Short mmCIF file of C-alpha atoms in Angstrom, two decimals:
data_model
loop_
_atom_site.label_atom_id
_atom_site.label_comp_id
_atom_site.label_asym_id
_atom_site.label_seq_id
_atom_site.Cartn_x
_atom_site.Cartn_y
_atom_site.Cartn_z
CA UNK E 1 11.71 31.54 -36.94
CA UNK E 2 9.76 34.28 -35.05
CA UNK E 3 10.56 32.53 -31.56
CA UNK E 4 14.21 32.54 -32.51
CA UNK E 5 14.10 36.24 -33.17
CA UNK E 6 12.41 37.07 -29.96
CA UNK E 7 14.90 35.04 -28.08
CA UNK E 8 17.79 36.71 -29.71
CA UNK E 9 16.17 40.31 -29.22
CA UNK E 10 15.97 39.32 -25.28
CA UNK E 11 19.65 38.10 -25.54
CA UNK E 12 20.75 41.37 -27.18
CA UNK E 13 18.87 43.56 -24.99
CA UNK E 14 20.24 41.86 -21.85
CA UNK E 15 23.94 42.22 -23.12
CA UNK E 16 23.41 45.85 -23.74
CA UNK E 17 22.52 46.40 -20.08
CA UNK E 18 25.66 44.56 -19.16
CA UNK E 19 23.95 41.27 -17.91
CA UNK E 20 24.80 38.06 -19.04
CA UNK E 21 21.89 36.34 -20.53
CA UNK E 22 21.19 32.67 -20.06
CA UNK E 23 18.35 30.82 -22.06
CA UNK E 24 16.96 27.44 -20.92
CA UNK E 25 14.42 24.96 -22.56
CA UNK E 26 12.49 22.16 -21.25
CA UNK E 27 10.18 20.04 -23.48
CA UNK E 28 8.50 16.62 -23.44
CA UNK E 29 5.71 14.57 -25.07
CA UNK E 30 2.24 13.50 -24.01
CA UNK E 31 0.67 10.00 -25.39
CA UNK E 32 -2.28 7.86 -24.95
CA UNK E 33 -1.42 4.14 -24.25
CA UNK E 34 -4.42 2.96 -25.90
CA UNK E 35 -4.17 -0.77 -24.72
CA UNK E 36 -2.79 0.12 -21.52
CA UNK E 37 0.05 -2.21 -21.98
CA UNK E 38 3.00 0.08 -21.07
CA UNK E 39 4.53 -0.16 -24.25
CA UNK E 40 4.28 2.30 -27.00
CA UNK E 41 3.10 0.95 -30.37
CA UNK E 42 1.04 1.61 -33.55
CA UNK E 43 -2.13 1.83 -31.83
CA UNK E 44 -1.05 4.60 -29.50
CA UNK E 45 -1.12 8.26 -30.22
CA UNK E 46 -0.12 11.52 -29.12
CA UNK E 47 -2.40 13.94 -27.18
CA UNK E 48 -3.06 17.24 -28.36
CA UNK E 49 -3.86 19.94 -25.62
CA UNK E 50 -2.83 18.04 -22.57
CA UNK E 51 -1.78 20.29 -19.82
CA UNK E 52 1.59 20.21 -18.03
CA UNK E 53 3.01 22.20 -15.25
CA UNK E 54 6.73 23.00 -14.64
CA UNK E 55 8.19 24.42 -11.61
CA UNK E 56 11.68 25.43 -11.48
CA UNK E 57 13.97 26.88 -8.76
CA UNK E 58 16.41 29.42 -9.76
CA UNK E 59 19.97 29.69 -8.41
CA UNK E 60 18.89 32.76 -6.62
CA UNK E 61 16.14 30.71 -4.83
CA UNK E 62 13.01 32.06 -6.57
CA UNK E 63 10.34 29.83 -7.65
CA UNK E 64 8.99 29.98 -11.04
CA UNK E 65 5.86 28.30 -12.17
CA UNK E 66 4.88 27.57 -16.03
CA UNK E 67 1.91 26.22 -17.77
CA UNK E 68 2.32 24.49 -20.96
CA UNK E 69 -0.12 22.62 -23.37
CA UNK E 70 1.09 20.07 -26.10
CA UNK E 71 0.88 20.57 -29.82
CA UNK E 72 -0.67 18.54 -32.43
CA UNK E 73 2.61 16.38 -32.11
CA UNK E 74 1.95 15.82 -28.42
CA UNK E 75 5.08 18.06 -27.52
CA UNK E 76 4.95 20.82 -24.94
CA UNK E 77 7.75 23.36 -24.33
CA UNK E 78 8.78 25.95 -21.85
CA UNK E 79 11.49 28.48 -22.43
CA UNK E 80 12.83 31.30 -20.63
CA UNK E 81 15.73 34.13 -20.78
CA UNK E 82 16.94 35.36 -17.70
CA UNK E 83 20.20 36.72 -16.23
CA UNK E 84 22.80 33.92 -15.93
CA UNK E 85 22.88 34.43 -12.07
CA UNK E 86 19.13 33.61 -11.92
CA UNK E 87 19.14 30.69 -14.27
CA UNK E 88 17.20 27.28 -13.29
CA UNK E 89 18.80 25.22 -10.79
CA UNK E 90 16.15 22.11 -10.51
CA UNK E 91 12.98 21.62 -11.99
CA UNK E 92 9.77 19.53 -11.49
CA UNK E 93 7.72 18.69 -14.64
CA UNK E 94 4.16 17.08 -13.89
CA UNK E 95 1.18 16.29 -16.13
CA UNK E 96 -2.03 18.23 -14.86
CA UNK E 97 -4.71 16.80 -17.26
CA UNK E 98 -5.69 15.26 -20.47
CA UNK E 99 -8.59 16.71 -22.38
CA UNK E 100 -8.70 13.52 -24.68
CA UNK E 101 -11.94 11.75 -24.59
CA UNK E 102 -10.75 8.30 -23.82
CA UNK E 103 -7.26 8.78 -22.28
CA UNK E 104 -7.93 10.54 -19.02
CA UNK E 105 -6.14 8.32 -16.30
CA UNK E 106 -2.26 8.88 -15.71
CA UNK E 107 -0.17 5.62 -16.37
CA UNK E 108 2.22 4.31 -13.54
CA UNK E 109 5.23 6.58 -13.35
CA UNK E 110 3.74 9.37 -15.08
CA UNK E 111 3.17 11.49 -12.00
CA UNK E 112 6.04 13.95 -12.35
CA UNK E 113 9.78 14.07 -13.01
CA UNK E 114 12.30 16.10 -10.91
CA UNK E 115 15.64 17.15 -12.44
CA UNK E 116 18.56 19.36 -12.07
CA UNK E 117 18.87 21.74 -15.00
CA UNK E 118 22.59 22.23 -15.45
CA UNK E 119 22.54 22.85 -18.98
CA UNK E 120 24.42 25.80 -20.62
CA UNK E 121 22.58 28.71 -22.58
CA UNK E 122 20.54 27.69 -25.56
CA UNK E 123 20.40 23.62 -24.64
CA UNK E 124 17.39 22.01 -23.63
CA UNK E 125 16.22 19.22 -21.33
CA UNK E 126 14.01 16.44 -22.85
CA UNK E 127 11.67 15.17 -20.04
CA UNK E 128 10.55 11.60 -20.41
CA UNK E 129 7.21 10.92 -22.09
CA UNK E 130 4.06 11.24 -19.82
CA UNK E 131 1.49 8.51 -20.46
CA UNK E 132 -2.28 8.48 -20.07
CA UNK E 133 -4.67 5.32 -20.42
CA UNK E 134 -8.36 4.91 -21.39
CA UNK E 135 -10.52 4.18 -18.67
CA UNK E 136 -11.51 1.11 -20.46
CA UNK E 137 -9.36 -0.96 -22.90
CA UNK E 138 -10.70 -1.52 -26.55
CA UNK E 139 -11.68 -5.01 -27.43
CA UNK E 140 -8.92 -5.12 -30.25
CA UNK E 141 -6.27 -4.91 -27.37
CA UNK E 142 -7.31 -7.86 -25.79
#
């Protein structure tokens, strides 16, 4: 609720200045593939505290870097309100690190995701799940 109030306040402030405001949001998940079998099952779990970097290029050519950490549900979020003319054009999300004791190796296909951001104001883009694997597979997986 507090986040909504902050975003609405920024939109109101920008509209008072006569600038058309735009708000974008990017979010995704980070999980531990415990058995390293490339399929998410009941033995797998989310990773809290994983670091994700998001780099976005705006329509005006500015490069913006964001740093996000996953919450207790393994979800990270990046959001920004800016003038419509400076909105995100393309972004790259990539995992940086996992602070989980066992799941520290990035799974295949989890190096990063590049995408165009062409959503209207107030909509979000969901990035596919980033997967970490343990350095050794537990015996119950074999």
